[in-house]
Amino acid sequence: MTGRTLVSSVLPDTVSEDLAYAEVYADPPGLTPLPEEEPLIAKSVAKRRNEFITARHCARIAMGRLGVPPVPILKGDKGEPCWPDGVVGSLTHCTGYRGAVVGRAGAVRSVGIDAEPHDVLPDGVLDAISLQEERHEIAALPQGLHWDRILFCAKEATYKAWFPMTKRWLGFEDAHVVFDVDPSGRGAAGVFVSKILIDGAALSGPPLTALRGCWSVERGLVLTAIVL
């Protein structure tokens, strides 16, 4: 994994040997799903097919970097990706981006990543996805960034990290996201904490009370990641 990638800017260095990732900024021509995956997208429009296929292509590249052979990545009851034994991971896609991060289950508890275009949310969406306190807090953050979109992106990553460990829904109102800018001065990047406001009991391990992650804005994209 040579060279700097967008997703690497939001991943911790401390678990690098047990974490792998892959990303692309356009759909490579000629990609096809594995036969077991085709029924999941048989009736999907071309855009949705491309997102599905390329994100899973990235996932298999990432798994290969952990020594895991390519396997179908199906979907669970809530639409979540179903990873092979010994693997945890997360997928994301938006216009101009497809990515996957996977980890060894023995070393990484869960992963949640999300990518969004760095643009203002559509009218009414911020009120629907945020707490009043969060709206007040992001209004006081440095100007020049679409904090509403960064907040949405952080909440999506929070849910993706939460669900595999609990198998329970986490509503937008069930986590309070607090941002900080990067003290190292990298610019449009920093950290956040998602404070869980409901019972955080997990299927195994300690309860989930606060999920810590990183955010970055670069090349017109917002990326967020939580690695536990």
PDB file of C-alpha atoms in Angstrom:
ATOM      1  CA  MET A   1       0.000   0.000   0.000  1.00  0.00           C
ATOM      2  CA  THR A   2       2.329   2.690  -1.236  1.00  0.00           C
ATOM      3  CA  GLY A   3       1.398   6.321  -1.546  1.00  0.00           C
ATOM      4  CA  ARG A   4      -1.118   8.317   0.413  1.00  0.00           C
ATOM      5  CA  THR A   5      -4.794   7.541  -0.063  1.00  0.00           C
ATOM      6  CA  LEU A   6      -7.823   9.432   1.140  1.00  0.00           C
ATOM      7  CA  VAL A   7      -8.977   6.729   3.497  1.00  0.00           C
ATOM      8  CA  SER A   8      -5.534   6.346   5.079  1.00  0.00           C
ATOM      9  CA  SER A   9      -5.877   9.894   6.423  1.00  0.00           C
ATOM     10  CA  VAL A  10      -8.717   8.797   8.726  1.00  0.00           C
ATOM     11  CA  LEU A  11      -7.337   5.444   9.877  1.00  0.00           C
ATOM     12  CA  PRO A  12      -5.160   4.858  12.958  1.00  0.00           C
ATOM     13  CA  ASP A  13      -1.564   3.759  12.559  1.00  0.00           C
ATOM     14  CA  THR A  14      -1.670   1.647  15.698  1.00  0.00           C
ATOM     15  CA  VAL A  15      -3.422  -1.332  14.045  1.00  0.00           C
ATOM     16  CA  SER A  16      -1.780  -1.083  10.636  1.00  0.00           C
ATOM     17  CA  GLU A  17      -0.732  -4.737  10.524  1.00  0.00           C
ATOM     18  CA  ASP A  18      -4.268  -5.887  11.238  1.00  0.00           C
ATOM     19  CA  LEU A  19      -6.077  -3.364   9.038  1.00  0.00           C
ATOM     20  CA  ALA A  20      -6.199  -3.099   5.259  1.00  0.00           C
ATOM     21  CA  TYR A  21      -8.009  -0.870   2.817  1.00  0.00           C
ATOM     22  CA  ALA A  22      -8.576  -0.173  -0.849  1.00  0.00           C
ATOM     23  CA  GLU A  23     -10.244   2.698  -2.678  1.00  0.00           C
ATOM     24  CA  VAL A  24     -10.910   3.897  -6.225  1.00  0.00           C
ATOM     25  CA  TYR A  25     -12.288   7.138  -7.611  1.00  0.00           C
ATOM     26  CA  ALA A  26     -14.044   5.667 -10.645  1.00  0.00           C
ATOM     27  CA  ASP A  27     -15.526   2.302 -11.549  1.00  0.00           C
ATOM     28  CA  PRO A  28     -12.912   0.143 -13.319  1.00  0.00           C
ATOM     29  CA  PRO A  29     -14.273  -1.161 -16.627  1.00  0.00           C
ATOM     30  CA  GLY A  30     -15.275  -4.766 -16.931  1.00  0.00           C
ATOM     31  CA  LEU A  31     -15.900  -5.541 -13.267  1.00  0.00           C
ATOM     32  CA  THR A  32     -18.552  -8.139 -12.532  1.00  0.00           C
ATOM     33  CA  PRO A  33     -20.000  -9.407  -9.249  1.00  0.00           C
ATOM     34  CA  LEU A  34     -19.321 -12.906  -8.032  1.00  0.00           C
ATOM     35  CA  PRO A  35     -22.145 -15.266  -9.055  1.00  0.00           C
ATOM     36  CA  GLU A  36     -23.521 -15.417  -5.503  1.00  0.00           C
ATOM     37  CA  GLU A  37     -23.771 -11.622  -5.424  1.00  0.00           C
ATOM     38  CA  GLU A  38     -25.604 -11.167  -8.720  1.00  0.00           C
ATOM     39  CA  PRO A  39     -29.112 -11.884  -7.302  1.00  0.00           C
ATOM     40  CA  LEU A  40     -28.665  -8.964  -4.899  1.00  0.00           C
ATOM     41  CA  ILE A  41     -28.415  -6.474  -7.769  1.00  0.00           C
ATOM     42  CA  ALA A  42     -30.206  -8.269 -10.593  1.00  0.00           C
ATOM     43  CA  LYS A  43     -32.916  -5.598 -10.755  1.00  0.00           C
ATOM     44  CA  SER A  44     -30.744  -2.615  -9.846  1.00  0.00           C
ATOM     45  CA  VAL A  45     -30.106   0.339 -12.130  1.00  0.00           C
ATOM     46  CA  ALA A  46     -26.616   0.743 -13.584  1.00  0.00           C
ATOM     47  CA  LYS A  47     -25.495   3.291 -10.975  1.00  0.00           C
ATOM     48  CA  ARG A  48     -26.455   1.059  -8.079  1.00  0.00           C
ATOM     49  CA  ARG A  49     -24.847  -1.992  -9.726  1.00  0.00           C
ATOM     50  CA  ASN A  50     -21.591  -0.142 -10.251  1.00  0.00           C
ATOM     51  CA  GLU A  51     -21.496   1.061  -6.649  1.00  0.00           C
ATOM     52  CA  PHE A  52     -22.164  -2.432  -5.322  1.00  0.00           C
ATOM     53  CA  ILE A  53     -19.668  -4.182  -7.583  1.00  0.00           C
ATOM     54  CA  THR A  54     -16.818  -1.721  -7.181  1.00  0.00           C
ATOM     55  CA  ALA A  55     -17.143  -1.425  -3.402  1.00  0.00           C
ATOM     56  CA  ARG A  56     -16.927  -5.206  -3.106  1.00  0.00           C
ATOM     57  CA  HIS A  57     -14.019  -5.236  -5.550  1.00  0.00           C
ATOM     58  CA  CYS A  58     -12.244  -2.888  -3.112  1.00  0.00           C
ATOM     59  CA  ALA A  59     -13.183  -5.140  -0.200  1.00  0.00           C
ATOM     60  CA  ARG A  60     -11.657  -8.196  -1.851  1.00  0.00           C
ATOM     61  CA  ILE A  61      -8.452  -6.282  -2.589  1.00  0.00           C
ATOM     62  CA  ALA A  62      -8.300  -5.221   1.057  1.00  0.00           C
ATOM     63  CA  MET A  63      -9.007  -8.738   2.315  1.00  0.00           C
ATOM     64  CA  GLY A  64      -6.275 -10.069   0.059  1.00  0.00           C
ATOM     65  CA  ARG A  65      -3.823  -7.777   1.831  1.00  0.00           C
ATOM     66  CA  LEU A  66      -4.736  -9.599   5.035  1.00  0.00           C
ATOM     67  CA  GLY A  67      -4.267 -12.966   3.351  1.00  0.00           C
ATOM     68  CA  VAL A  68      -8.001 -13.642   3.059  1.00  0.00           C
ATOM     69  CA  PRO A  69      -9.091 -15.258  -0.227  1.00  0.00           C
ATOM     70  CA  PRO A  70     -11.781 -13.578  -2.355  1.00  0.00           C
ATOM     71  CA  VAL A  71     -15.270 -14.582  -1.285  1.00  0.00           C
ATOM     72  CA  PRO A  72     -18.794 -13.286  -1.948  1.00  0.00           C
ATOM     73  CA  ILE A  73     -19.863 -10.432   0.291  1.00  0.00           C
ATOM     74  CA  LEU A  74     -23.597 -10.821   0.704  1.00  0.00           C
ATOM     75  CA  LYS A  75     -26.018  -8.677   2.702  1.00  0.00           C
ATOM     76  CA  GLY A  76     -27.652  -9.209   6.079  1.00  0.00           C
ATOM     77  CA  ASP A  77     -31.222  -8.471   7.126  1.00  0.00           C
ATOM     78  CA  LYS A  78     -30.492  -4.749   7.510  1.00  0.00           C
ATOM     79  CA  GLY A  79     -28.483  -4.485   4.310  1.00  0.00           C
ATOM     80  CA  GLU A  80     -25.144  -4.732   6.106  1.00  0.00           C
ATOM     81  CA  PRO A  81     -22.239  -6.521   4.385  1.00  0.00           C
ATOM     82  CA  CYS A  82     -21.645 -10.070   5.584  1.00  0.00           C
ATOM     83  CA  TRP A  83     -17.935 -10.649   6.091  1.00  0.00           C
ATOM     84  CA  PRO A  84     -16.181 -14.031   6.197  1.00  0.00           C
ATOM     85  CA  ASP A  85     -15.179 -15.504   9.541  1.00  0.00           C
ATOM     86  CA  GLY A  86     -12.271 -13.687  11.097  1.00  0.00           C
ATOM     87  CA  VAL A  87     -12.916 -10.418   9.254  1.00  0.00           C
ATOM     88  CA  VAL A  88     -14.652  -7.199  10.240  1.00  0.00           C
ATOM     89  CA  GLY A  89     -15.084  -4.363   7.816  1.00  0.00           C
ATOM     90  CA  SER A  90     -17.026  -1.531   6.273  1.00  0.00           C
ATOM     91  CA  LEU A  91     -17.882  -0.354   2.755  1.00  0.00           C
ATOM     92  CA  THR A  92     -18.738   3.065   1.404  1.00  0.00           C
ATOM     93  CA  HIS A  93     -19.487   4.697  -1.918  1.00  0.00           C
ATOM     94  CA  CYS A  94     -20.558   8.055  -3.238  1.00  0.00           C
ATOM     95  CA  THR A  95     -20.067   9.993  -6.463  1.00  0.00           C
ATOM     96  CA  GLY A  96     -16.360   9.836  -7.244  1.00  0.00           C
ATOM     97  CA  TYR A  97     -15.430   7.390  -4.512  1.00  0.00           C
ATOM     98  CA  ARG A  98     -15.618   3.705  -3.585  1.00  0.00           C
ATOM     99  CA  GLY A  99     -13.776   2.266  -0.628  1.00  0.00           C
ATOM    100  CA  ALA A 100     -13.460  -0.564   1.861  1.00  0.00           C
ATOM    101  CA  VAL A 101     -11.620  -1.092   5.138  1.00  0.00           C
ATOM    102  CA  VAL A 102     -11.240  -4.527   6.719  1.00  0.00           C
ATOM    103  CA  GLY A 103      -9.564  -5.791   9.866  1.00  0.00           C
ATOM    104  CA  ARG A 104      -8.663  -9.029  11.569  1.00  0.00           C
ATOM    105  CA  ALA A 105     -11.447  -9.839  14.007  1.00  0.00           C
ATOM    106  CA  GLY A 106      -9.030 -10.845  16.740  1.00  0.00           C
ATOM    107  CA  ALA A 107      -7.358  -7.422  16.742  1.00  0.00           C
ATOM    108  CA  VAL A 108     -10.087  -5.074  15.494  1.00  0.00           C
ATOM    109  CA  ARG A 109     -13.487  -5.049  17.141  1.00  0.00           C
ATOM    110  CA  SER A 110     -15.415  -3.168  14.450  1.00  0.00           C
ATOM    111  CA  VAL A 111     -14.981  -0.704  11.597  1.00  0.00           C
ATOM    112  CA  GLY A 112     -17.262   2.008  10.264  1.00  0.00           C
ATOM    113  CA  ILE A 113     -16.356   4.216   7.299  1.00  0.00           C
ATOM    114  CA  ASP A 114     -18.351   6.663   5.233  1.00  0.00           C
ATOM    115  CA  ALA A 115     -17.682   8.947   2.275  1.00  0.00           C
ATOM    116  CA  GLU A 116     -19.843  11.858   1.172  1.00  0.00           C
ATOM    117  CA  PRO A 117     -19.510  14.729  -1.297  1.00  0.00           C
ATOM    118  CA  HIS A 118     -18.276  17.828   0.518  1.00  0.00           C
ATOM    119  CA  ASP A 119     -21.376  19.908  -0.095  1.00  0.00           C
ATOM    120  CA  VAL A 120     -24.244  21.332   1.897  1.00  0.00           C
ATOM    121  CA  LEU A 121     -26.966  18.877   2.891  1.00  0.00           C
ATOM    122  CA  PRO A 122     -30.311  19.211   1.119  1.00  0.00           C
ATOM    123  CA  ASP A 123     -32.897  21.413   2.821  1.00  0.00           C
ATOM    124  CA  GLY A 124     -34.390  19.846   5.924  1.00  0.00           C
ATOM    125  CA  VAL A 125     -31.877  17.012   6.234  1.00  0.00           C
ATOM    126  CA  LEU A 126     -29.768  18.585   8.977  1.00  0.00           C
ATOM    127  CA  ASP A 127     -32.774  18.934  11.286  1.00  0.00           C
ATOM    128  CA  ALA A 128     -33.682  15.304  10.616  1.00  0.00           C
ATOM    129  CA  ILE A 129     -30.247  13.848  11.362  1.00  0.00           C
ATOM    130  CA  SER A 130     -29.008  16.007  14.225  1.00  0.00           C
ATOM    131  CA  LEU A 131     -29.656  16.989  17.805  1.00  0.00           C
ATOM    132  CA  GLN A 132     -30.323  20.636  18.594  1.00  0.00           C
ATOM    133  CA  GLU A 133     -27.122  20.717  20.628  1.00  0.00           C
ATOM    134  CA  GLU A 134     -25.147  19.410  17.673  1.00  0.00           C
ATOM    135  CA  ARG A 135     -26.530  22.135  15.424  1.00  0.00           C
ATOM    136  CA  HIS A 136     -25.438  24.766  17.913  1.00  0.00           C
ATOM    137  CA  GLU A 137     -21.987  23.201  18.212  1.00  0.00           C
ATOM    138  CA  ILE A 138     -21.253  22.932  14.488  1.00  0.00           C
ATOM    139  CA  ALA A 139     -22.397  26.528  13.982  1.00  0.00           C
ATOM    140  CA  ALA A 140     -19.468  27.578  16.200  1.00  0.00           C
ATOM    141  CA  LEU A 141     -16.844  25.543  14.314  1.00  0.00           C
ATOM    142  CA  PRO A 142     -14.390  27.179  11.864  1.00  0.00           C
ATOM    143  CA  GLN A 143     -15.954  28.441   8.653  1.00  0.00           C
ATOM    144  CA  GLY A 144     -15.136  27.165   5.202  1.00  0.00           C
ATOM    145  CA  LEU A 145     -16.324  23.575   5.689  1.00  0.00           C
ATOM    146  CA  HIS A 146     -19.757  22.012   5.276  1.00  0.00           C
ATOM    147  CA  TRP A 147     -20.064  20.855   8.881  1.00  0.00           C
ATOM    148  CA  ASP A 148     -23.613  19.640   8.301  1.00  0.00           C
ATOM    149  CA  ARG A 149     -22.305  17.104   5.761  1.00  0.00           C
ATOM    150  CA  ILE A 150     -19.340  16.154   7.963  1.00  0.00           C
ATOM    151  CA  LEU A 151     -21.778  15.535  10.830  1.00  0.00           C
ATOM    152  CA  PHE A 152     -23.954  13.320   8.637  1.00  0.00           C
ATOM    153  CA  CYS A 153     -20.876  11.413   7.489  1.00  0.00           C
ATOM    154  CA  ALA A 154     -19.733  10.879  11.079  1.00  0.00           C
ATOM    155  CA  LYS A 155     -23.157   9.581  12.088  1.00  0.00           C
ATOM    156  CA  GLU A 156     -23.149   7.115   9.194  1.00  0.00           C
ATOM    157  CA  ALA A 157     -19.741   5.790  10.244  1.00  0.00           C
ATOM    158  CA  THR A 158     -21.000   5.543  13.821  1.00  0.00           C
ATOM    159  CA  TYR A 159     -23.933   3.356  12.821  1.00  0.00           C
ATOM    160  CA  LYS A 160     -21.739   1.144  10.632  1.00  0.00           C
ATOM    161  CA  ALA A 161     -19.361   0.540  13.547  1.00  0.00           C
ATOM    162  CA  TRP A 162     -22.194   0.092  16.080  1.00  0.00           C
ATOM    163  CA  PHE A 163     -24.472  -2.367  14.308  1.00  0.00           C
ATOM    164  CA  PRO A 164     -22.156  -5.397  13.926  1.00  0.00           C
ATOM    165  CA  MET A 165     -21.434  -5.316  17.662  1.00  0.00           C
ATOM    166  CA  THR A 166     -25.013  -4.907  18.842  1.00  0.00           C
ATOM    167  CA  LYS A 167     -27.331  -6.019  16.015  1.00  0.00           C
ATOM    168  CA  ARG A 168     -29.526  -3.114  17.096  1.00  0.00           C
ATOM    169  CA  TRP A 169     -30.685   0.036  15.357  1.00  0.00           C
ATOM    170  CA  LEU A 170     -28.987   3.310  16.256  1.00  0.00           C
ATOM    171  CA  GLY A 171     -31.000   6.354  15.277  1.00  0.00           C
ATOM    172  CA  PHE A 172     -29.501   9.703  14.372  1.00  0.00           C
ATOM    173  CA  GLU A 173     -30.838  11.002  17.685  1.00  0.00           C
ATOM    174  CA  ASP A 174     -29.146   8.202  19.633  1.00  0.00           C
ATOM    175  CA  ALA A 175     -25.582   9.507  19.270  1.00  0.00           C
ATOM    176  CA  HIS A 176     -24.188  12.960  20.014  1.00  0.00           C
ATOM    177  CA  VAL A 177     -21.217  13.730  17.757  1.00  0.00           C
ATOM    178  CA  VAL A 178     -18.638  16.211  19.000  1.00  0.00           C
ATOM    179  CA  PHE A 179     -15.895  17.442  16.639  1.00  0.00           C
ATOM    180  CA  ASP A 180     -12.427  18.744  17.117  1.00  0.00           C
ATOM    181  CA  VAL A 181     -10.047  20.130  14.515  1.00  0.00           C
ATOM    182  CA  ASP A 182      -6.680  18.446  14.122  1.00  0.00           C
ATOM    183  CA  PRO A 183      -4.202  20.011  16.556  1.00  0.00           C
ATOM    184  CA  SER A 184      -1.335  19.060  14.232  1.00  0.00           C
ATOM    185  CA  GLY A 185      -2.490  21.738  11.835  1.00  0.00           C
ATOM    186  CA  ARG A 186      -3.204  19.480   8.860  1.00  0.00           C
ATOM    187  CA  GLY A 187      -6.088  21.716   7.927  1.00  0.00           C
ATOM    188  CA  ALA A 188      -9.398  20.153   6.952  1.00  0.00           C
ATOM    189  CA  ALA A 189      -9.114  17.122   9.206  1.00  0.00           C
ATOM    190  CA  GLY A 190      -9.600  16.195  12.813  1.00  0.00           C
ATOM    191  CA  VAL A 191     -11.214  13.842  15.276  1.00  0.00           C
ATOM    192  CA  PHE A 192     -14.708  13.296  16.627  1.00  0.00           C
ATOM    193  CA  VAL A 193     -16.405  11.394  19.409  1.00  0.00           C
ATOM    194  CA  SER A 194     -19.845   9.824  19.044  1.00  0.00           C
ATOM    195  CA  LYS A 195     -21.349   9.739  22.522  1.00  0.00           C
ATOM    196  CA  ILE A 196     -23.916   6.936  22.632  1.00  0.00           C
ATOM    197  CA  LEU A 197     -27.151   8.082  24.273  1.00  0.00           C
ATOM    198  CA  ILE A 198     -28.908   4.703  24.552  1.00  0.00           C
ATOM    199  CA  ASP A 199     -28.017   1.382  26.162  1.00  0.00           C
ATOM    200  CA  GLY A 200     -24.641   0.484  24.671  1.00  0.00           C
ATOM    201  CA  ALA A 201     -24.616  -3.205  25.590  1.00  0.00           C
ATOM    202  CA  ALA A 202     -22.723  -5.192  22.970  1.00  0.00           C
ATOM    203  CA  LEU A 203     -23.042  -8.849  22.014  1.00  0.00           C
ATOM    204  CA  SER A 204     -19.557  -9.334  23.450  1.00  0.00           C
ATOM    205  CA  GLY A 205     -16.985  -7.137  25.088  1.00  0.00           C
ATOM    206  CA  PRO A 206     -17.480  -3.880  26.961  1.00  0.00           C
ATOM    207  CA  PRO A 207     -20.507  -1.670  26.340  1.00  0.00           C
ATOM    208  CA  LEU A 208     -20.309   1.050  23.726  1.00  0.00           C
ATOM    209  CA  THR A 209     -20.467   4.451  25.357  1.00  0.00           C
ATOM    210  CA  ALA A 210     -18.285   6.588  23.100  1.00  0.00           C
ATOM    211  CA  LEU A 211     -16.964   5.753  19.643  1.00  0.00           C
ATOM    212  CA  ARG A 212     -13.922   7.763  18.583  1.00  0.00           C
ATOM    213  CA  GLY A 213     -13.142   8.455  14.960  1.00  0.00           C
ATOM    214  CA  CYS A 214     -11.384  10.708  12.483  1.00  0.00           C
ATOM    215  CA  TRP A 215     -12.664  12.942   9.690  1.00  0.00           C
ATOM    216  CA  SER A 216     -11.039  14.522   6.674  1.00  0.00           C
ATOM    217  CA  VAL A 217     -12.058  16.774   3.795  1.00  0.00           C
ATOM    218  CA  GLU A 218      -9.997  16.518   0.642  1.00  0.00           C
ATOM    219  CA  ARG A 219     -10.561  16.486  -3.126  1.00  0.00           C
ATOM    220  CA  GLY A 220     -14.174  17.497  -2.685  1.00  0.00           C
ATOM    221  CA  LEU A 221     -14.959  14.528  -0.445  1.00  0.00           C
ATOM    222  CA  VAL A 222     -15.663  14.006   3.242  1.00  0.00           C
ATOM    223  CA  LEU A 223     -14.338  10.781   4.772  1.00  0.00           C
ATOM    224  CA  THR A 224     -14.987   9.525   8.277  1.00  0.00           C
ATOM    225  CA  ALA A 225     -13.779   6.370   9.984  1.00  0.00           C
ATOM    226  CA  ILE A 226     -14.170   4.634  13.320  1.00  0.00           C
ATOM    227  CA  VAL A 227     -11.897   1.701  14.136  1.00  0.00           C
ATOM    228  CA  LEU A 228     -12.469  -0.063  17.452  1.00  0.00           C
TER     229      LEU A 228
END
